């Protein structure tokens, strides 16, 4: 596998979309090519946000934040107290707040493999090297 | 996105109302139907917001704000567009507004790395590529450091980068979502990558961080 092909597959490698054979080709190349290895590690600086399945580490899974939904509910109630459809707004806010609280209670820190595989994300559009954050001339050793 | 009705037919489960049916029900006064719509798309919208902001409370509030905006503007929603596309556009706009409101200066980039970030930096130096892909999502430092870099970008540059790389949207799709020309999207994407390369080099070259040296 060439340097060009290897770097084009960084995102798919990070997102674990490659089959075993393809992934091995990537890791073999990275082991042999210090320039691409360096480039991959630079890619890994932002990949945890840009290329994670669910936007990255879910810190809220480790903190109680149900209060924010309740705060929003209060805010909506206050701001719509005199609005013609205040009752309807409050009902919606309650539905949303309740669903947010329920969601917080059931959120897991990391997606399971099944979740990742069944995530209805759009089909990947491979980036060209020109479109890559770290093209070939970057971080060359 | 969508296809829930078809899925129910295949599995033989209780028929699920389509997004368009739920929208019609909300318009007819069934507020609970909007809760069902929110339940369908909340996680996806939250994931999008999480690519823009690291603060979990902000992510939750912004997600909720998106659905409140959607409810408030439901009369303007046209059923020819998938609901998923519409709610994503609302989330993109809300995130963009917030990005512009709280833009950080690039000089904050290499100041005071946290211990979690430094630990991730150590791993970036020494762990194998497979190990890095396997453990990144469990590392708060990985997420924080990535945000630190992305925070240094101009809001419009970050917007395009997140939509292009994170959400894997095409140039045409981004242009339609933002109401920009395709040329503008391409230029912004190019500038975003240039700026990101520059900031990555600053981090890599930082004495305080000292990894990938
Ligand atoms: Zn190479």
PDB file of N, CA and C in Angstrom, chain A residues 37-132:
ATOM      1  N   UNK A  37       3.509   7.242   9.779  1.00  0.00           N
ATOM      2  CA  UNK A  37       3.236   7.015  11.201  1.00  0.00           C
ATOM      3  C   UNK A  37       3.105   8.353  11.926  1.00  0.00           C
ATOM      4  N   UNK A  38       4.012   9.261  11.609  1.00  0.00           N
ATOM      5  CA  UNK A  38       3.980  10.595  12.212  1.00  0.00           C
ATOM      6  C   UNK A  38       2.698  11.318  11.815  1.00  0.00           C
ATOM      7  N   UNK A  39       2.351  11.190  10.555  1.00  0.00           N
ATOM      8  CA  UNK A  39       1.142  11.840  10.045  1.00  0.00           C
ATOM      9  C   UNK A  39      -0.111  11.266  10.718  1.00  0.00           C
ATOM     10  N   UNK A  40      -0.102   9.943  10.952  1.00  0.00           N
ATOM     11  CA  UNK A  40      -1.251   9.329  11.612  1.00  0.00           C
ATOM     12  C   UNK A  40      -1.404   9.855  13.041  1.00  0.00           C
ATOM     13  N   UNK A  41      -0.286  10.017  13.726  1.00  0.00           N
ATOM     14  CA  UNK A  41      -0.348  10.502  15.103  1.00  0.00           C
ATOM     15  C   UNK A  41      -0.808  11.964  15.143  1.00  0.00           C
ATOM     16  N   UNK A  42      -0.454  12.724  14.130  1.00  0.00           N
ATOM     17  CA  UNK A  42      -0.970  14.095  14.028  1.00  0.00           C
ATOM     18  C   UNK A  42      -2.469  14.082  13.731  1.00  0.00           C
ATOM     19  N   UNK A  43      -2.871  13.169  12.854  1.00  0.00           N
ATOM     20  CA  UNK A  43      -4.300  12.982  12.559  1.00  0.00           C
ATOM     21  C   UNK A  43      -5.060  12.653  13.847  1.00  0.00           C
ATOM     22  N   UNK A  44      -4.415  11.857  14.705  1.00  0.00           N
ATOM     23  CA  UNK A  44      -5.057  11.420  15.954  1.00  0.00           C
ATOM     24  C   UNK A  44      -5.250  12.562  16.954  1.00  0.00           C
ATOM     25  N   UNK A  45      -4.656  13.707  16.686  1.00  0.00           N
ATOM     26  CA  UNK A  45      -4.867  14.860  17.576  1.00  0.00           C
ATOM     27  C   UNK A  45      -6.331  15.311  17.551  1.00  0.00           C
ATOM     28  N   UNK A  46      -6.941  15.318  16.396  1.00  0.00           N
ATOM     29  CA  UNK A  46      -8.324  15.788  16.301  1.00  0.00           C
ATOM     30  C   UNK A  46      -9.325  14.667  16.010  1.00  0.00           C
ATOM     31  N   UNK A  47      -8.832  13.494  15.654  1.00  0.00           N
ATOM     32  CA  UNK A  47      -9.740  12.385  15.322  1.00  0.00           C
ATOM     33  C   UNK A  47     -10.718  12.037  16.457  1.00  0.00           C
ATOM     34  N   UNK A  48     -10.314  12.141  17.736  1.00  0.00           N
ATOM     35  CA  UNK A  48     -11.271  11.788  18.794  1.00  0.00           C
ATOM     36  C   UNK A  48     -12.557  12.619  18.757  1.00  0.00           C
ATOM     37  N   UNK A  49     -12.511  13.790  18.138  1.00  0.00           N
ATOM     38  CA  UNK A  49     -13.741  14.575  17.974  1.00  0.00           C
ATOM     39  C   UNK A  49     -14.277  14.443  16.548  1.00  0.00           C
ATOM     40  N   UNK A  50     -13.393  14.622  15.579  1.00  0.00           N
ATOM     41  CA  UNK A  50     -13.865  14.648  14.191  1.00  0.00           C
ATOM     42  C   UNK A  50     -14.263  13.272  13.668  1.00  0.00           C
ATOM     43  N   UNK A  51     -13.629  12.239  14.140  1.00  0.00           N
ATOM     44  CA  UNK A  51     -13.862  10.917  13.555  1.00  0.00           C
ATOM     45  C   UNK A  51     -14.397   9.874  14.530  1.00  0.00           C
ATOM     46  N   UNK A  52     -14.903  10.314  15.659  1.00  0.00           N
ATOM     47  CA  UNK A  52     -15.513   9.326  16.545  1.00  0.00           C
ATOM     48  C   UNK A  52     -16.974   9.159  16.127  1.00  0.00           C
ATOM     49  N   UNK A  53     -17.522   7.993  16.410  1.00  0.00           N
ATOM     50  CA  UNK A  53     -18.880   7.695  15.944  1.00  0.00           C
ATOM     51  C   UNK A  53     -19.918   8.634  16.551  1.00  0.00           C
ATOM     52  N   UNK A  54     -19.741   9.029  17.801  1.00  0.00           N
ATOM     53  CA  UNK A  54     -20.758   9.837  18.447  1.00  0.00           C
ATOM     54  C   UNK A  54     -20.221  11.175  18.955  1.00  0.00           C
ATOM     55  N   UNK A  55     -19.240  11.697  18.241  1.00  0.00           N
ATOM     56  CA  UNK A  55     -18.738  13.015  18.586  1.00  0.00           C
ATOM     57  C   UNK A  55     -17.722  13.018  19.710  1.00  0.00           C
ATOM     58  N   UNK A  56     -17.346  11.839  20.196  1.00  0.00           N
ATOM     59  CA  UNK A  56     -16.274  11.773  21.184  1.00  0.00           C
ATOM     60  C   UNK A  56     -16.716  11.392  22.573  1.00  0.00           C
ATOM     61  N   UNK A  57     -15.801  11.543  23.486  1.00  0.00           N
ATOM     62  CA  UNK A  57     -15.984  11.173  24.889  1.00  0.00           C
ATOM     63  C   UNK A  57     -17.210  11.861  25.466  1.00  0.00           C
ATOM     64  N   UNK A  58     -18.090  11.082  26.078  1.00  0.00           N
ATOM     65  CA  UNK A  58     -19.296  11.659  26.643  1.00  0.00           C
ATOM     66  C   UNK A  58     -19.101  11.887  28.124  1.00  0.00           C
ATOM     67  N   UNK A  59     -18.582  13.083  28.449  1.00  0.00           N
ATOM     68  CA  UNK A  59     -18.273  13.385  29.845  1.00  0.00           C
ATOM     69  C   UNK A  59     -19.528  13.404  30.701  1.00  0.00           C
ATOM     70  N   UNK A  60     -20.669  13.682  30.099  1.00  0.00           N
ATOM     71  CA  UNK A  60     -21.894  13.772  30.890  1.00  0.00           C
ATOM     72  C   UNK A  60     -22.263  12.431  31.502  1.00  0.00           C
ATOM     73  N   UNK A  61     -21.743  11.374  30.913  1.00  0.00           N
ATOM     74  CA  UNK A  61     -22.040  10.057  31.460  1.00  0.00           C
ATOM     75  C   UNK A  61     -21.442   9.912  32.859  1.00  0.00           C
ATOM     76  N   UNK A  62     -20.506  10.799  33.177  1.00  0.00           N
ATOM     77  CA  UNK A  62     -19.844  10.719  34.475  1.00  0.00           C
ATOM     78  C   UNK A  62     -20.275  11.829  35.426  1.00  0.00           C
ATOM     79  N   UNK A  63     -21.218  12.660  34.982  1.00  0.00           N
ATOM     80  CA  UNK A  63     -21.656  13.759  35.839  1.00  0.00           C
ATOM     81  C   UNK A  63     -23.172  13.870  35.788  1.00  0.00           C
ATOM     82  N   UNK A  64     -23.763  14.330  36.876  1.00  0.00           N
ATOM     83  CA  UNK A  64     -25.199  14.534  36.875  1.00  0.00           C
ATOM     84  C   UNK A  64     -25.536  15.859  36.222  1.00  0.00           C
ATOM     85  N   UNK A  65     -26.246  15.828  35.120  1.00  0.00           N
ATOM     86  CA  UNK A  65     -26.563  17.089  34.449  1.00  0.00           C
ATOM     87  C   UNK A  65     -28.054  17.228  34.171  1.00  0.00           C
ATOM     88  N   UNK A  66     -28.843  16.383  34.809  1.00  0.00           N
ATOM     89  CA  UNK A  66     -30.274  16.475  34.558  1.00  0.00           C
ATOM     90  C   UNK A  66     -30.790  17.861  34.903  1.00  0.00           C
ATOM     91  N   UNK A  67     -30.082  18.562  35.772  1.00  0.00           N
ATOM     92  CA  UNK A  67     -30.491  19.899  36.167  1.00  0.00           C
ATOM     93  C   UNK A  67     -30.593  20.861  35.014  1.00  0.00           C
ATOM     94  N   UNK A  68     -29.760  20.677  33.979  1.00  0.00           N
ATOM     95  CA  UNK A  68     -29.797  21.613  32.862  1.00  0.00           C
ATOM     96  C   UNK A  68     -31.133  21.530  32.133  1.00  0.00           C
ATOM     97  N   UNK A  69     -31.678  20.332  32.028  1.00  0.00           N
ATOM     98  CA  UNK A  69     -32.981  20.166  31.376  1.00  0.00           C
ATOM     99  C   UNK A  69     -34.065  20.838  32.212  1.00  0.00           C
ATOM    100  N   UNK A  70     -33.932  20.694  33.530  1.00  0.00           N
ATOM    101  CA  UNK A  70     -34.918  21.305  34.412  1.00  0.00           C
ATOM    102  C   UNK A  70     -34.804  22.829  34.348  1.00  0.00           C
ATOM    103  N   UNK A  71     -33.546  23.317  34.251  1.00  0.00           N
ATOM    104  CA  UNK A  71     -33.334  24.752  34.127  1.00  0.00           C
ATOM    105  C   UNK A  71     -34.011  25.272  32.862  1.00  0.00           C
ATOM    106  N   UNK A  72     -33.819  24.517  31.763  1.00  0.00           N
ATOM    107  CA  UNK A  72     -34.411  24.923  30.487  1.00  0.00           C
ATOM    108  C   UNK A  72     -35.931  24.934  30.581  1.00  0.00           C
ATOM    109  N   UNK A  73     -36.462  23.946  31.257  1.00  0.00           N
ATOM    110  CA  UNK A  73     -37.908  23.886  31.432  1.00  0.00           C
ATOM    111  C   UNK A  73     -38.396  25.133  32.152  1.00  0.00           C
ATOM    112  N   UNK A  74     -37.690  25.511  33.221  1.00  0.00           N
ATOM    113  CA  UNK A  74     -38.071  26.714  33.971  1.00  0.00           C
ATOM    114  C   UNK A  74     -37.993  27.941  33.071  1.00  0.00           C
ATOM    115  N   UNK A  75     -36.886  28.024  32.288  1.00  0.00           N
ATOM    116  CA  UNK A  75     -36.677  29.172  31.413  1.00  0.00           C
ATOM    117  C   UNK A  75     -37.816  29.299  30.406  1.00  0.00           C
ATOM    118  N   UNK A  76     -38.168  28.172  29.809  1.00  0.00           N
ATOM    119  CA  UNK A  76     -39.241  28.203  28.811  1.00  0.00           C
ATOM    120  C   UNK A  76     -40.556  28.585  29.465  1.00  0.00           C
ATOM    121  N   UNK A  77     -40.776  28.061  30.654  1.00  0.00           N
ATOM    122  CA  UNK A  77     -42.011  28.406  31.371  1.00  0.00           C
ATOM    123  C   UNK A  77     -42.083  29.902  31.628  1.00  0.00           C
ATOM    124  N   UNK A  78     -40.927  30.471  32.101  1.00  0.00           N
ATOM    125  CA  UNK A  78     -40.891  31.898  32.406  1.00  0.00           C
ATOM    126  C   UNK A  78     -41.111  32.732  31.153  1.00  0.00           C
ATOM    127  N   UNK A  79     -40.373  32.370  30.083  1.00  0.00           N
ATOM    128  CA  UNK A  79     -40.404  33.195  28.884  1.00  0.00           C
ATOM    129  C   UNK A  79     -41.741  33.097  28.155  1.00  0.00           C
ATOM    130  N   UNK A  80     -42.491  32.088  28.435  1.00  0.00           N
ATOM    131  CA  UNK A  80     -43.758  31.905  27.727  1.00  0.00           C
ATOM    132  C   UNK A  80     -44.985  32.096  28.638  1.00  0.00           C
ATOM    133  N   UNK A  81     -44.714  32.665  29.812  1.00  0.00           N
ATOM    134  CA  UNK A  81     -45.802  32.782  30.779  1.00  0.00           C
ATOM    135  C   UNK A  81     -46.998  33.537  30.203  1.00  0.00           C
ATOM    136  N   UNK A  82     -46.691  34.580  29.425  1.00  0.00           N
ATOM    137  CA  UNK A  82     -47.779  35.402  28.907  1.00  0.00           C
ATOM    138  C   UNK A  82     -48.043  35.149  27.424  1.00  0.00           C
ATOM    139  N   UNK A  83     -47.376  34.175  26.873  1.00  0.00           N
ATOM    140  CA  UNK A  83     -47.591  33.891  25.450  1.00  0.00           C
ATOM    141  C   UNK A  83     -48.923  33.190  25.253  1.00  0.00           C
ATOM    142  N   UNK A  84     -49.545  33.395  24.077  1.00  0.00           N
ATOM    143  CA  UNK A  84     -50.845  32.765  23.830  1.00  0.00           C
ATOM    144  C   UNK A  84     -50.787  31.251  23.923  1.00  0.00           C
ATOM    145  N   UNK A  85     -49.661  30.666  23.519  1.00  0.00           N
ATOM    146  CA  UNK A  85     -49.581  29.202  23.514  1.00  0.00           C
ATOM    147  C   UNK A  85     -48.720  28.680  24.655  1.00  0.00           C
ATOM    148  N   UNK A  86     -48.723  29.405  25.764  1.00  0.00           N
ATOM    149  CA  UNK A  86     -47.841  29.014  26.867  1.00  0.00           C
ATOM    150  C   UNK A  86     -48.081  27.585  27.319  1.00  0.00           C
ATOM    151  N   UNK A  87     -49.333  27.183  27.354  1.00  0.00           N
ATOM    152  CA  UNK A  87     -49.647  25.829  27.798  1.00  0.00           C
ATOM    153  C   UNK A  87     -49.021  24.781  26.898  1.00  0.00           C
ATOM    154  N   UNK A  88     -49.105  25.038  25.599  1.00  0.00           N
ATOM    155  CA  UNK A  88     -48.543  24.107  24.627  1.00  0.00           C
ATOM    156  C   UNK A  88     -47.021  24.049  24.753  1.00  0.00           C
ATOM    157  N   UNK A  89     -46.411  25.231  24.918  1.00  0.00           N
ATOM    158  CA  UNK A  89     -44.950  25.294  25.083  1.00  0.00           C
ATOM    159  C   UNK A  89     -44.509  24.519  26.313  1.00  0.00           C
ATOM    160  N   UNK A  90     -45.242  24.742  27.387  1.00  0.00           N
ATOM    161  CA  UNK A  90     -44.866  24.072  28.628  1.00  0.00           C
ATOM    162  C   UNK A  90     -44.971  22.562  28.468  1.00  0.00           C
ATOM    163  N   UNK A  91     -46.013  22.132  27.770  1.00  0.00           N
ATOM    164  CA  UNK A  91     -46.171  20.686  27.556  1.00  0.00           C
ATOM    165  C   UNK A  91     -44.989  20.135  26.768  1.00  0.00           C
ATOM    166  N   UNK A  92     -44.582  20.864  25.722  1.00  0.00           N
ATOM    167  CA  UNK A  92     -43.444  20.418  24.912  1.00  0.00           C
ATOM    168  C   UNK A  92     -42.171  20.404  25.741  1.00  0.00           C
ATOM    169  N   UNK A  93     -41.982  21.480  26.504  1.00  0.00           N
ATOM    170  CA  UNK A  93     -40.766  21.551  27.321  1.00  0.00           C
ATOM    171  C   UNK A  93     -40.734  20.410  28.326  1.00  0.00           C
ATOM    172  N   UNK A  94     -41.891  20.072  28.864  1.00  0.00           N
ATOM    173  CA  UNK A  94     -41.935  18.969  29.829  1.00  0.00           C
ATOM    174  C   UNK A  94     -41.605  17.644  29.153  1.00  0.00           C
ATOM    175  N   UNK A  95     -42.145  17.475  27.936  1.00  0.00           N
ATOM    176  CA  UNK A  95     -41.844  16.247  27.192  1.00  0.00           C
ATOM    177  C   UNK A  95     -40.341  16.163  26.936  1.00  0.00           C
ATOM    178  N   UNK A  96     -39.776  17.300  26.495  1.00  0.00           N
ATOM    179  CA  UNK A  96     -38.340  17.308  26.205  1.00  0.00           C
ATOM    180  C   UNK A  96     -37.513  17.111  27.464  1.00  0.00           C
ATOM    181  N   UNK A  97     -37.891  17.828  28.519  1.00  0.00           N
ATOM    182  CA  UNK A  97     -37.128  17.709  29.759  1.00  0.00           C
ATOM    183  C   UNK A  97     -37.171  16.286  30.287  1.00  0.00           C
ATOM    184  N   UNK A  98     -38.373  15.696  30.238  1.00  0.00           N
ATOM    185  CA  UNK A  98     -38.510  14.325  30.736  1.00  0.00           C
ATOM    186  C   UNK A  98     -37.675  13.370  29.904  1.00  0.00           C
ATOM    187  N   UNK A  99     -37.699  13.585  28.585  1.00  0.00           N
ATOM    188  CA  UNK A  99     -36.931  12.678  27.733  1.00  0.00           C
ATOM    189  C   UNK A  99     -35.440  12.885  27.913  1.00  0.00           C
ATOM    190  N   UNK A 100     -35.014  14.149  28.190  1.00  0.00           N
ATOM    191  CA  UNK A 100     -33.596  14.398  28.429  1.00  0.00           C
ATOM    192  C   UNK A 100     -33.149  13.725  29.728  1.00  0.00           C
ATOM    193  N   UNK A 101     -33.972  13.843  30.753  1.00  0.00           N
ATOM    194  CA  UNK A 101     -33.624  13.225  32.035  1.00  0.00           C
ATOM    195  C   UNK A 101     -33.528  11.710  31.863  1.00  0.00           C
ATOM    196  N   UNK A 102     -34.507  11.148  31.141  1.00  0.00           N
ATOM    197  CA  UNK A 102     -34.486   9.700  30.915  1.00  0.00           C
ATOM    198  C   UNK A 102     -33.253   9.308  30.122  1.00  0.00           C
ATOM    199  N   UNK A 103     -32.900  10.168  29.177  1.00  0.00           N
ATOM    200  CA  UNK A 103     -31.734   9.869  28.337  1.00  0.00           C
ATOM    201  C   UNK A 103     -30.451   9.895  29.165  1.00  0.00           C
ATOM    202  N   UNK A 104     -30.335  10.912  30.025  1.00  0.00           N
ATOM    203  CA  UNK A 104     -29.148  11.002  30.879  1.00  0.00           C
ATOM    204  C   UNK A 104     -29.017   9.740  31.720  1.00  0.00           C
ATOM    205  N   UNK A 105     -30.161   9.277  32.206  1.00  0.00           N
ATOM    206  CA  UNK A 105     -30.143   8.106  33.085  1.00  0.00           C
ATOM    207  C   UNK A 105     -29.720   6.843  32.354  1.00  0.00           C
ATOM    208  N   UNK A 106     -29.955   6.800  31.044  1.00  0.00           N
ATOM    209  CA  UNK A 106     -29.670   5.563  30.315  1.00  0.00           C
ATOM    210  C   UNK A 106     -28.443   5.663  29.426  1.00  0.00           C
ATOM    211  N   UNK A 107     -27.807   6.837  29.370  1.00  0.00           N
ATOM    212  CA  UNK A 107     -26.654   7.004  28.484  1.00  0.00           C
ATOM    213  C   UNK A 107     -25.489   6.162  28.963  1.00  0.00           C
ATOM    214  N   UNK A 108     -24.845   5.483  28.040  1.00  0.00           N
ATOM    215  CA  UNK A 108     -23.645   4.735  28.390  1.00  0.00           C
ATOM    216  C   UNK A 108     -22.444   5.541  27.911  1.00  0.00           C
ATOM    217  N   UNK A 109     -21.263   5.409  28.556  1.00  0.00           N
ATOM    218  CA  UNK A 109     -20.123   6.235  28.212  1.00  0.00           C
ATOM    219  C   UNK A 109     -19.637   6.029  26.785  1.00  0.00           C
ATOM    220  N   UNK A 110     -19.659   4.817  26.322  1.00  0.00           N
ATOM    221  CA  UNK A 110     -19.143   4.552  24.984  1.00  0.00           C
ATOM    222  C   UNK A 110     -20.107   3.649  24.228  1.00  0.00           C
ATOM    223  N   UNK A 111     -20.206   3.869  22.913  1.00  0.00           N
ATOM    224  CA  UNK A 111     -21.106   3.020  22.138  1.00  0.00           C
ATOM    225  C   UNK A 111     -20.559   1.614  22.028  1.00  0.00           C
ATOM    226  N   UNK A 112     -21.473   0.649  22.020  1.00  0.00           N
ATOM    227  CA  UNK A 112     -21.026  -0.717  21.806  1.00  0.00           C
ATOM    228  C   UNK A 112     -20.710  -0.911  20.329  1.00  0.00           C
ATOM    229  N   UNK A 113     -20.060  -1.996  20.028  1.00  0.00           N
ATOM    230  CA  UNK A 113     -19.728  -2.287  18.633  1.00  0.00           C
ATOM    231  C   UNK A 113     -21.005  -2.380  17.801  1.00  0.00           C
ATOM    232  N   UNK A 114     -22.031  -2.993  18.386  1.00  0.00           N
ATOM    233  CA  UNK A 114     -23.303  -3.128  17.661  1.00  0.00           C
ATOM    234  C   UNK A 114     -23.875  -1.768  17.327  1.00  0.00           C
ATOM    235  N   UNK A 115     -23.812  -0.851  18.310  1.00  0.00           N
ATOM    236  CA  UNK A 115     -24.341   0.488  18.069  1.00  0.00           C
ATOM    237  C   UNK A 115     -23.582   1.176  16.938  1.00  0.00           C
ATOM    238  N   UNK A 116     -22.275   1.002  16.968  1.00  0.00           N
ATOM    239  CA  UNK A 116     -21.461   1.631  15.932  1.00  0.00           C
ATOM    240  C   UNK A 116     -21.817   1.056  14.573  1.00  0.00           C
ATOM    241  N   UNK A 117     -21.965  -0.266  14.519  1.00  0.00           N
ATOM    242  CA  UNK A 117     -22.231  -0.919  13.241  1.00  0.00           C
ATOM    243  C   UNK A 117     -23.623  -0.604  12.710  1.00  0.00           C
ATOM    244  N   UNK A 118     -24.562  -0.385  13.618  1.00  0.00           N
ATOM    245  CA  UNK A 118     -25.932  -0.149  13.173  1.00  0.00           C
ATOM    246  C   UNK A 118     -26.283   1.326  13.110  1.00  0.00           C
ATOM    247  N   UNK A 119     -25.311   2.192  13.426  1.00  0.00           N
ATOM    248  CA  UNK A 119     -25.578   3.624  13.391  1.00  0.00           C
ATOM    249  C   UNK A 119     -25.935   4.056  11.970  1.00  0.00           C
ATOM    250  N   UNK A 120     -27.090   4.712  11.792  1.00  0.00           N
ATOM    251  CA  UNK A 120     -27.504   5.098  10.443  1.00  0.00           C
ATOM    252  C   UNK A 120     -26.794   6.359   9.951  1.00  0.00           C
ATOM    253  N   UNK A 121     -25.488   6.372  10.054  1.00  0.00           N
ATOM    254  CA  UNK A 121     -24.732   7.513   9.544  1.00  0.00           C
ATOM    255  C   UNK A 121     -24.729   7.480   8.025  1.00  0.00           C
ATOM    256  N   UNK A 122     -24.553   8.645   7.390  1.00  0.00           N
ATOM    257  CA  UNK A 122     -24.464   8.628   5.941  1.00  0.00           C
ATOM    258  C   UNK A 122     -23.253   7.833   5.473  1.00  0.00           C
ATOM    259  N   UNK A 123     -23.369   7.312   4.256  1.00  0.00           N
ATOM    260  CA  UNK A 123     -22.277   6.531   3.702  1.00  0.00           C
ATOM    261  C   UNK A 123     -21.029   7.404   3.615  1.00  0.00           C
ATOM    262  N   UNK A 124     -19.907   6.808   3.954  1.00  0.00           N
ATOM    263  CA  UNK A 124     -18.655   7.571   3.981  1.00  0.00           C
ATOM    264  C   UNK A 124     -18.296   8.093   2.600  1.00  0.00           C
ATOM    265  N   UNK A 125     -17.855   9.337   2.591  1.00  0.00           N
ATOM    266  CA  UNK A 125     -17.287   9.875   1.363  1.00  0.00           C
ATOM    267  C   UNK A 125     -15.807  10.053   1.623  1.00  0.00           C
ATOM    268  N   UNK A 126     -15.027   9.281   0.937  1.00  0.00           N
ATOM    269  CA  UNK A 126     -13.594   9.310   1.195  1.00  0.00           C
ATOM    270  C   UNK A 126     -13.008  10.666   0.850  1.00  0.00           C
ATOM    271  N   UNK A 127     -12.157  11.136   1.735  1.00  0.00           N
ATOM    272  CA  UNK A 127     -11.497  12.406   1.474  1.00  0.00           C
ATOM    273  C   UNK A 127     -10.344  12.180   0.510  1.00  0.00           C
ATOM    274  N   UNK A 128     -10.155  13.133  -0.344  1.00  0.00           N
ATOM    275  CA  UNK A 128      -8.967  13.073  -1.186  1.00  0.00           C
ATOM    276  C   UNK A 128      -7.786  13.538  -0.359  1.00  0.00           C
ATOM    277  N   UNK A 129      -6.588  13.321  -0.842  1.00  0.00           N
ATOM    278  CA  UNK A 129      -5.421  13.757  -0.084  1.00  0.00           C
ATOM    279  C   UNK A 129      -5.426  15.268   0.051  1.00  0.00           C
ATOM    280  N   UNK A 130      -5.869  15.976  -1.009  1.00  0.00           N
ATOM    281  CA  UNK A 130      -5.935  17.436  -0.932  1.00  0.00           C
ATOM    282  C   UNK A 130      -6.932  17.859   0.148  1.00  0.00           C
ATOM    283  N   UNK A 131      -7.902  16.969   0.409  1.00  0.00           N
ATOM    284  CA  UNK A 131      -8.957  17.266   1.353  1.00  0.00           C
ATOM    285  C   UNK A 131      -8.576  16.830   2.761  1.00  0.00           C
ATOM    286  N   UNK A 132      -7.431  16.190   2.880  1.00  0.00           N
ATOM    287  CA  UNK A 132      -7.039  15.671   4.180  1.00  0.00           C
ATOM    288  C   UNK A 132      -6.395  16.760   5.025  1.00  0.00           C
TER     289      UNK A 132
END
